[in-house]
PDB file of C-alpha atoms in Angstrom:
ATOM      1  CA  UNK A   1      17.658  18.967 -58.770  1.00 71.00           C
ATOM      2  CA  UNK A   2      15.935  16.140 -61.086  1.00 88.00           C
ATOM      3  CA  UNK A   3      17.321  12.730 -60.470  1.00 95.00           C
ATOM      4  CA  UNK A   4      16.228   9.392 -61.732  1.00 96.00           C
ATOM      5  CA  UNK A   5      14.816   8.546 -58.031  1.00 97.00           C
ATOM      6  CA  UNK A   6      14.026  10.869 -55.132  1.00 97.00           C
ATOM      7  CA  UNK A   7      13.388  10.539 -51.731  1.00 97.00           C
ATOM      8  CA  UNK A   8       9.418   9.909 -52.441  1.00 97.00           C
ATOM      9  CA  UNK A   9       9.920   7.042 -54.734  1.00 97.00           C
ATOM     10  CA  UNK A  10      12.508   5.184 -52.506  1.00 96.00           C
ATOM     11  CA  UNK A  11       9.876   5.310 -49.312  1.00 96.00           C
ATOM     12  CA  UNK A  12       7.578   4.225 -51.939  1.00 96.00           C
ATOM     13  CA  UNK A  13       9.303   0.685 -51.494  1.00 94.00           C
ATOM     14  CA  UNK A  14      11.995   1.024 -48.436  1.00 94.00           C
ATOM     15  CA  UNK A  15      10.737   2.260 -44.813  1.00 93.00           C
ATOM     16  CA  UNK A  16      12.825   5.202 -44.070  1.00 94.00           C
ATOM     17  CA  UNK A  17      14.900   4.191 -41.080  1.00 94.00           C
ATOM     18  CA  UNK A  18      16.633   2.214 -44.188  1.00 93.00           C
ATOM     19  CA  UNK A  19      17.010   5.278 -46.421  1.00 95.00           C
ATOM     20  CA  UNK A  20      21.061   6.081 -45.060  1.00 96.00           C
ATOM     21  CA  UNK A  21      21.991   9.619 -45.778  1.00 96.00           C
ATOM     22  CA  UNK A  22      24.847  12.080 -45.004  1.00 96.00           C
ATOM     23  CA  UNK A  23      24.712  15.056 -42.429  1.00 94.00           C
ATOM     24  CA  UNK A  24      25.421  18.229 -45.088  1.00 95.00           C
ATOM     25  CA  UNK A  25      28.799  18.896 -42.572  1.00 94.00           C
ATOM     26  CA  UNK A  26      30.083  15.213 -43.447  1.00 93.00           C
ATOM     27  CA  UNK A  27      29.309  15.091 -47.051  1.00 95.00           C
ATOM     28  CA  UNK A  28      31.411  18.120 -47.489  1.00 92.00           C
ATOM     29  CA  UNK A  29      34.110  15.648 -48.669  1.00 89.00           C
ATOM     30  CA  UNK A  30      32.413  14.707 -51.607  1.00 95.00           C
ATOM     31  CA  UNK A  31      33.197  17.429 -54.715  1.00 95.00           C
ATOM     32  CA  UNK A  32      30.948  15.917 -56.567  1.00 96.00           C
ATOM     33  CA  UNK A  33      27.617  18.629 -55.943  1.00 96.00           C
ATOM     34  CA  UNK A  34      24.692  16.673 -57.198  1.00 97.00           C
ATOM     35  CA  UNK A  35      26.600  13.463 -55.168  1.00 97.00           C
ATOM     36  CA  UNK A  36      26.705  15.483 -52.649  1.00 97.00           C
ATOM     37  CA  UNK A  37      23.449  16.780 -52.342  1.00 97.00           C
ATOM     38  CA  UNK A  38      21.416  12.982 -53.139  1.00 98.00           C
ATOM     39  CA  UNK A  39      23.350  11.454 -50.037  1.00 97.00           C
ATOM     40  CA  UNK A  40      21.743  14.307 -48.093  1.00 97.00           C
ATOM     41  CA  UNK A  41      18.722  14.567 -49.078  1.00 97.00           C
ATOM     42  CA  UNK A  42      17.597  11.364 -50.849  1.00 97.00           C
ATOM     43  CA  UNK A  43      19.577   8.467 -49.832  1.00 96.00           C
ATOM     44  CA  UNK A  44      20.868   5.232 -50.629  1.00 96.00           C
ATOM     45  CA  UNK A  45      18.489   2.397 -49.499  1.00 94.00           C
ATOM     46  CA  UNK A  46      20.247   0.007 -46.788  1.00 93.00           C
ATOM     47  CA  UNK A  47      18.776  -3.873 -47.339  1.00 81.00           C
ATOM     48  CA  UNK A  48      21.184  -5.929 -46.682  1.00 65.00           C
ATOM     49  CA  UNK A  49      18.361  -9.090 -46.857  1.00 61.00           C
ATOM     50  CA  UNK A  50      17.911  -7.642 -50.518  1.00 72.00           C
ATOM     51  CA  UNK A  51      20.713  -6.466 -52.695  1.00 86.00           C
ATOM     52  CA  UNK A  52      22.969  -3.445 -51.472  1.00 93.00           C
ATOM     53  CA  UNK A  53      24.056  -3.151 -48.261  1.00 93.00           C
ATOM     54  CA  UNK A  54      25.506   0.689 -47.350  1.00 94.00           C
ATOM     55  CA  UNK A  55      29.107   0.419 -45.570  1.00 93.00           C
ATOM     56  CA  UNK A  56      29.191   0.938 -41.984  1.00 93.00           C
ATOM     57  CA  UNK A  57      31.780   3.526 -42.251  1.00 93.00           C
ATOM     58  CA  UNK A  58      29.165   5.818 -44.872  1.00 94.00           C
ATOM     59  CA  UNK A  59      26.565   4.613 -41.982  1.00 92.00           C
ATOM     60  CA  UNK A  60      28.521   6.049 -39.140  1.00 91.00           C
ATOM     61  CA  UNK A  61      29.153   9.073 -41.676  1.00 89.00           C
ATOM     62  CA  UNK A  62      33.059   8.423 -41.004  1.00 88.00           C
ATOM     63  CA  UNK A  63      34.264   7.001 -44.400  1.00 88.00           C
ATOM     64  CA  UNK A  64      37.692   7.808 -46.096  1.00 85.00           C
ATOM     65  CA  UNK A  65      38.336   8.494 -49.586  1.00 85.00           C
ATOM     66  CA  UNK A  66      40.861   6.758 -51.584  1.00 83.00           C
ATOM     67  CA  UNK A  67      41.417   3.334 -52.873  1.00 76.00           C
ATOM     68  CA  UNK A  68      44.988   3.543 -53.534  1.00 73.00           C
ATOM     69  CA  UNK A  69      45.788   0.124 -52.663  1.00 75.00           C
ATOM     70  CA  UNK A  70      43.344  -1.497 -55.061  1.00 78.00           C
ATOM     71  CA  UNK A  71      45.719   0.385 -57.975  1.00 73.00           C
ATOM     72  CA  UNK A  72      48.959  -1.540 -56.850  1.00 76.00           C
ATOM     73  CA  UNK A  73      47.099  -4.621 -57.598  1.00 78.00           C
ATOM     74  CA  UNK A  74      45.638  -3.439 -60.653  1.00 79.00           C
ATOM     75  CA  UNK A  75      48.342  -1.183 -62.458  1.00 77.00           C
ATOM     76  CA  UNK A  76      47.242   1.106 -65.767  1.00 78.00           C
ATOM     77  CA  UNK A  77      43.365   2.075 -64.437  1.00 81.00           C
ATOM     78  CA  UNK A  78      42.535   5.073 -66.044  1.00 82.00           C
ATOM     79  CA  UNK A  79      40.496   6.230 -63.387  1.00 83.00           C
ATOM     80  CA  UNK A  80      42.025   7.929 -60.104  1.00 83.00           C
ATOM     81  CA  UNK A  81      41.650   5.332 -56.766  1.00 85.00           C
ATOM     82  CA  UNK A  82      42.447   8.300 -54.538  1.00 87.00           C
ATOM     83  CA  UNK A  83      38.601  10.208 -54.312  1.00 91.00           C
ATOM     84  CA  UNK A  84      36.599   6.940 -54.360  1.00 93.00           C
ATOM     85  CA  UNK A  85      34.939   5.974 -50.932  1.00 94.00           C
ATOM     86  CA  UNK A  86      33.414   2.656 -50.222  1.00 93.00           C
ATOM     87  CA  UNK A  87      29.733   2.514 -50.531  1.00 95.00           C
ATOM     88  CA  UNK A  88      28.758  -1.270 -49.558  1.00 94.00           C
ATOM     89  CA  UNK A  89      27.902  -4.296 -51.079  1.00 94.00           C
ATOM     90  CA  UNK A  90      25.583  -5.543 -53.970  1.00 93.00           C
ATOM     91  CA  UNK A  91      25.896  -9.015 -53.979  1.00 83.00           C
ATOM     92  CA  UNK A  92      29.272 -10.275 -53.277  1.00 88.00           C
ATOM     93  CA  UNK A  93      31.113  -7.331 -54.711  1.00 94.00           C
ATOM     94  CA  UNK A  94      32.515  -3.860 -53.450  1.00 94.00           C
ATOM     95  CA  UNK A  95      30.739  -0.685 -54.885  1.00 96.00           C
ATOM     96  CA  UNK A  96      32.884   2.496 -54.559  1.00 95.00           C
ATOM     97  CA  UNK A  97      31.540   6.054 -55.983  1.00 97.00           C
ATOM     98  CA  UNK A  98      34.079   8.637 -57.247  1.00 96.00           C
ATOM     99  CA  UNK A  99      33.537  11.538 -55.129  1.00 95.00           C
ATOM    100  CA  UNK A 100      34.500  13.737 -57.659  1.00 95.00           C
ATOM    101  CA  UNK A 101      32.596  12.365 -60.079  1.00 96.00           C
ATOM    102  CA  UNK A 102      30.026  10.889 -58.962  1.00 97.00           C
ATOM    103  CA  UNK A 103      30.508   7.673 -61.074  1.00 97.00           C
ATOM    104  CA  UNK A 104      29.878   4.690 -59.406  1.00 98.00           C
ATOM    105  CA  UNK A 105      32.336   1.288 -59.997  1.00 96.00           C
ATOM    106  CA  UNK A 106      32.449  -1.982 -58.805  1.00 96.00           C
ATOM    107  CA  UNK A 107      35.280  -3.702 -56.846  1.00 93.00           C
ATOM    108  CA  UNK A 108      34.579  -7.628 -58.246  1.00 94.00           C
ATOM    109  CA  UNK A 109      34.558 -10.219 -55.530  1.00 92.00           C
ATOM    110  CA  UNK A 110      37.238 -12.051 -57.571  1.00 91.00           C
ATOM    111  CA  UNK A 111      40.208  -9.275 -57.581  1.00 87.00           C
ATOM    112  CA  UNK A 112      39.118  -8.440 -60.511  1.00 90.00           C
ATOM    113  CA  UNK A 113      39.804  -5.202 -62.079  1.00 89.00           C
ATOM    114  CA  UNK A 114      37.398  -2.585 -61.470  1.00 93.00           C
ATOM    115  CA  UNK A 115      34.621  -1.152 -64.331  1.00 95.00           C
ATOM    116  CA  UNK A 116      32.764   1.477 -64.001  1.00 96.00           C
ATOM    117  CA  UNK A 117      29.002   0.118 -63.173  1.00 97.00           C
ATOM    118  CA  UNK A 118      26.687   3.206 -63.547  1.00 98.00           C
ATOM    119  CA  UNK A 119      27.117   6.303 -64.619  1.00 97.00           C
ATOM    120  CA  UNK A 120      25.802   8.475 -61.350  1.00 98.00           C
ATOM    121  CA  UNK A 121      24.765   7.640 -57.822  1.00 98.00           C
ATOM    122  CA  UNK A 122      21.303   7.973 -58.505  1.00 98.00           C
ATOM    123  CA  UNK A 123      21.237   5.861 -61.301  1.00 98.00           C
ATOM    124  CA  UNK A 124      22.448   2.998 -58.670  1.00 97.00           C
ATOM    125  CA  UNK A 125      19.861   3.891 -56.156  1.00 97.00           C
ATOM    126  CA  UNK A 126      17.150   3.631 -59.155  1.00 97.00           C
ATOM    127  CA  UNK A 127      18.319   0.080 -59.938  1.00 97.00           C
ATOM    128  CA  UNK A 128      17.547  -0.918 -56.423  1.00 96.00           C
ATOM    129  CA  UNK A 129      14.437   1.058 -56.703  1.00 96.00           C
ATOM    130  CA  UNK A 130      13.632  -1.160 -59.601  1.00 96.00           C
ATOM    131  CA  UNK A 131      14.415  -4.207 -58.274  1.00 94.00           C
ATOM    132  CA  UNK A 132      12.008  -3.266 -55.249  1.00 93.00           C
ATOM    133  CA  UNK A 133       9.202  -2.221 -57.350  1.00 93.00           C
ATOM    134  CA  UNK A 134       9.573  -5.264 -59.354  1.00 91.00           C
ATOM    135  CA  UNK A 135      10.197  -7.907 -56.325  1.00 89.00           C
ATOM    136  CA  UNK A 136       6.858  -9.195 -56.007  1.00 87.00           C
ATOM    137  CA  UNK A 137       7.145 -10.965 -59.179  1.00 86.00           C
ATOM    138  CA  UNK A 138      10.211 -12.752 -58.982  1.00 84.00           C
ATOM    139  CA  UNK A 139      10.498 -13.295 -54.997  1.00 79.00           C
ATOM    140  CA  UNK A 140       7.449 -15.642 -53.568  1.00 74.00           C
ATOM    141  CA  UNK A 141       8.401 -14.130 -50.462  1.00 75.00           C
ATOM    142  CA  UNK A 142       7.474 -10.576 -51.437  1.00 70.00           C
ATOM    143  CA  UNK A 143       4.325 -11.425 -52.956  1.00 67.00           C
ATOM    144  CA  UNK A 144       1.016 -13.497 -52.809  1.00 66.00           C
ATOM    145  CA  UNK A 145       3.106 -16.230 -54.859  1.00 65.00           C
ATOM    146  CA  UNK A 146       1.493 -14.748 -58.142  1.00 68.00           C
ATOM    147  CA  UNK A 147       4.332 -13.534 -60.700  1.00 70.00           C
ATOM    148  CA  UNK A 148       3.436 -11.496 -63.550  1.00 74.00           C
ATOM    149  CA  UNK A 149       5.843 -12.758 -66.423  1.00 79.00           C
ATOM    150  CA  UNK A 150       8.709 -10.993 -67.436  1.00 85.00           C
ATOM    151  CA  UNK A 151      10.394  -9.548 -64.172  1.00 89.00           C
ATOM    152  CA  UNK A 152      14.154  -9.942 -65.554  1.00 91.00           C
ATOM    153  CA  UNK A 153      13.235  -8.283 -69.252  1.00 94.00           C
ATOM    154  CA  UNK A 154      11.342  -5.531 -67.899  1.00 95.00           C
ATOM    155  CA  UNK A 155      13.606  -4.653 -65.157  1.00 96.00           C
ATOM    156  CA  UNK A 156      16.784  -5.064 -67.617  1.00 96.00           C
ATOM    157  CA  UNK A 157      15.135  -3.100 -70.028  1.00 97.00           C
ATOM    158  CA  UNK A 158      14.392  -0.142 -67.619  1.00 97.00           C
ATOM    159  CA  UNK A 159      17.851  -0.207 -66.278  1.00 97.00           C
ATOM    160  CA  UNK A 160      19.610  -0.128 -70.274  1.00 97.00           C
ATOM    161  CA  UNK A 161      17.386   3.099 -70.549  1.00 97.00           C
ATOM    162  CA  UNK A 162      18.068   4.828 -67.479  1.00 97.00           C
ATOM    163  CA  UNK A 163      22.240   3.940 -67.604  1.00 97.00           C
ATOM    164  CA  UNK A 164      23.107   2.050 -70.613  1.00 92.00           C
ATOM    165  CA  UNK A 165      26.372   2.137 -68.677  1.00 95.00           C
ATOM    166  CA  UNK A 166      25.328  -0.890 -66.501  1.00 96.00           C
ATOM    167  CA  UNK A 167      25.769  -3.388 -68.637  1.00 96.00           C
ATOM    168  CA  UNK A 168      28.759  -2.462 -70.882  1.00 96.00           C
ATOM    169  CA  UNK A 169      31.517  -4.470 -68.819  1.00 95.00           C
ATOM    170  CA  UNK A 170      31.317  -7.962 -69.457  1.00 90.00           C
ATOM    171  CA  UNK A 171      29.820 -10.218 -66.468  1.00 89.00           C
ATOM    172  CA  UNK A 172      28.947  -6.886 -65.018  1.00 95.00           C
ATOM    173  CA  UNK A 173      27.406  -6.745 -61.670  1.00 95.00           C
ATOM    174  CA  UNK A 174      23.793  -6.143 -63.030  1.00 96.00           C
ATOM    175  CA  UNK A 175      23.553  -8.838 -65.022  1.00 94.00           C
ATOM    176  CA  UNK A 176      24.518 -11.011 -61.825  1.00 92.00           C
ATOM    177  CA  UNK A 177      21.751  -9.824 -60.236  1.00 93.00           C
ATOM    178  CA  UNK A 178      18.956 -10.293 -63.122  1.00 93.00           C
ATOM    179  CA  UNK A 179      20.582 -13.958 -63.621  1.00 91.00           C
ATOM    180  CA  UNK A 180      19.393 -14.502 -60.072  1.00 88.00           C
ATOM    181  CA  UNK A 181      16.194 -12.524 -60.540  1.00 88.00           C
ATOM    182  CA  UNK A 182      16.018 -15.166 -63.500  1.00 84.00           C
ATOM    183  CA  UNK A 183      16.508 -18.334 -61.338  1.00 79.00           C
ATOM    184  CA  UNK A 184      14.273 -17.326 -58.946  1.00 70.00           C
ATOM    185  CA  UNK A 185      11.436 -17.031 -61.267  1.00 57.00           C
ATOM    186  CA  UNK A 186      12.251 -20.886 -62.239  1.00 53.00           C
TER     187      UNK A 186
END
C-alpha cells in the first residue's frame, strides 16, 4: 500500500524505538484497513520534546474507541464520537482518528468543537515527517545555527499539497504549529 510516508522515511528523521505501532491482534479494532495496516507496519512517531506525543493507552496498545462524551458538550457534530480513539497530543490539543475512517480530528485545548484536521492517518504522520525534515532550519537546537530561509512557506506549502484538508478550519491546529515554526525563526 502507497502512503504519503512509510516506515523508511520516518527512521529517516525519528530513531525507531520512537516509531509506536500496533500488534496486528490489537489493531483489529480499527475497521478502517489502510488505518489499520500503517499503525502496524509504519507508525506514528512518538516526540513528545517535538510536536505529537502518541497516548499512553495506543502505547500500551489498550485504547478504547468512542468519544461519546465530547458530543454532549458539543451537540449537532456530523461526525460519529463513538469509533474515534485518542491518539495523543500535538501541541496543546487532543488528536483522535476515526477508526472507521481513518480521518483524523482535533479535540481543541479550549472545548472547542472538533474539525476534522487531515484527511488520513498518514497524512498526519507526514506533517510530522515534514516538520522533522525541515527542523534544522527553524530550531537552533537541531542545527549548526544556520537556517536556510523559508522553513514556515515551504513546509506550509508541502502540507496544502499533500492534505489541503489541514488548513480548512479556521485557527486550525497546523497553522498553530507553523506560527511557532514562524517565531522561532525570529
Amino acid at each position: 500500500m502507497a502512503y504519503l510516508v512509510g516506515r523508511t522515511e520516518l527512521e529517516s528523521v525519528f530513531p525507531p524505538e520512537l516509531l509506536v505501532t500496533l500488534d496486528a491482534a490489537v489493531a483489529q479494532g480499527i475497521g478502517h484497513g489502510p488505518t489499520r495496516d500503517f499503525l502496524v507496519r509504519v507508525g506514528l512517531p512518538d516526540k513528545p520534546a517535538a510536536w505529537f506525543e502518541v497516548s499512553e493507552e495506543v502505547c500500551d496498545g489498550e485504547f478504547e474507541i468512542g468519544f461519546e462524551e465530547i458530543a454532549d458538550d458539543h451537540p449537532g457534530l456530523s461526525f460519529d464520537l463513538s469509533r474515534w480513539i485518542n491518539l495523543g497530543g500535538l501541541s496543546y490539543d487532543d488528536i483522535a482518528l476515526d477508526s472507521s475512517t481513518g480521518e483524523v480530528y482535533c479535540l481543541p485545548d479550549d472545548g472547542s468543537a472538533p474539525y476534522l484536521l487531515n484527511r488520513s492517518l498518514d497524512a498526519f504522520a507526514y506533517f510530522l515527517y515534514l516538520l522533522e525534515v525541515e527542523r534544522p532550519n527553524y530550531d537552533f537546537e537541531a542545527g549548526d545555527g544556520t537556517f536556510e530561509d523559508g522553513a514556515e512557506r515551504r513546509l506550509r506549502a508541502r502540507m496544502e499539497a499533500a492534505d489541503g484538508t489541514a488548513f480548512a478550519h479556521p485557527g486550525s491546529a497546523w497553522t498553530t504549529v507553523l506560527q511557532y515554526v514562524s517565531t522561532k525563526l525570529q
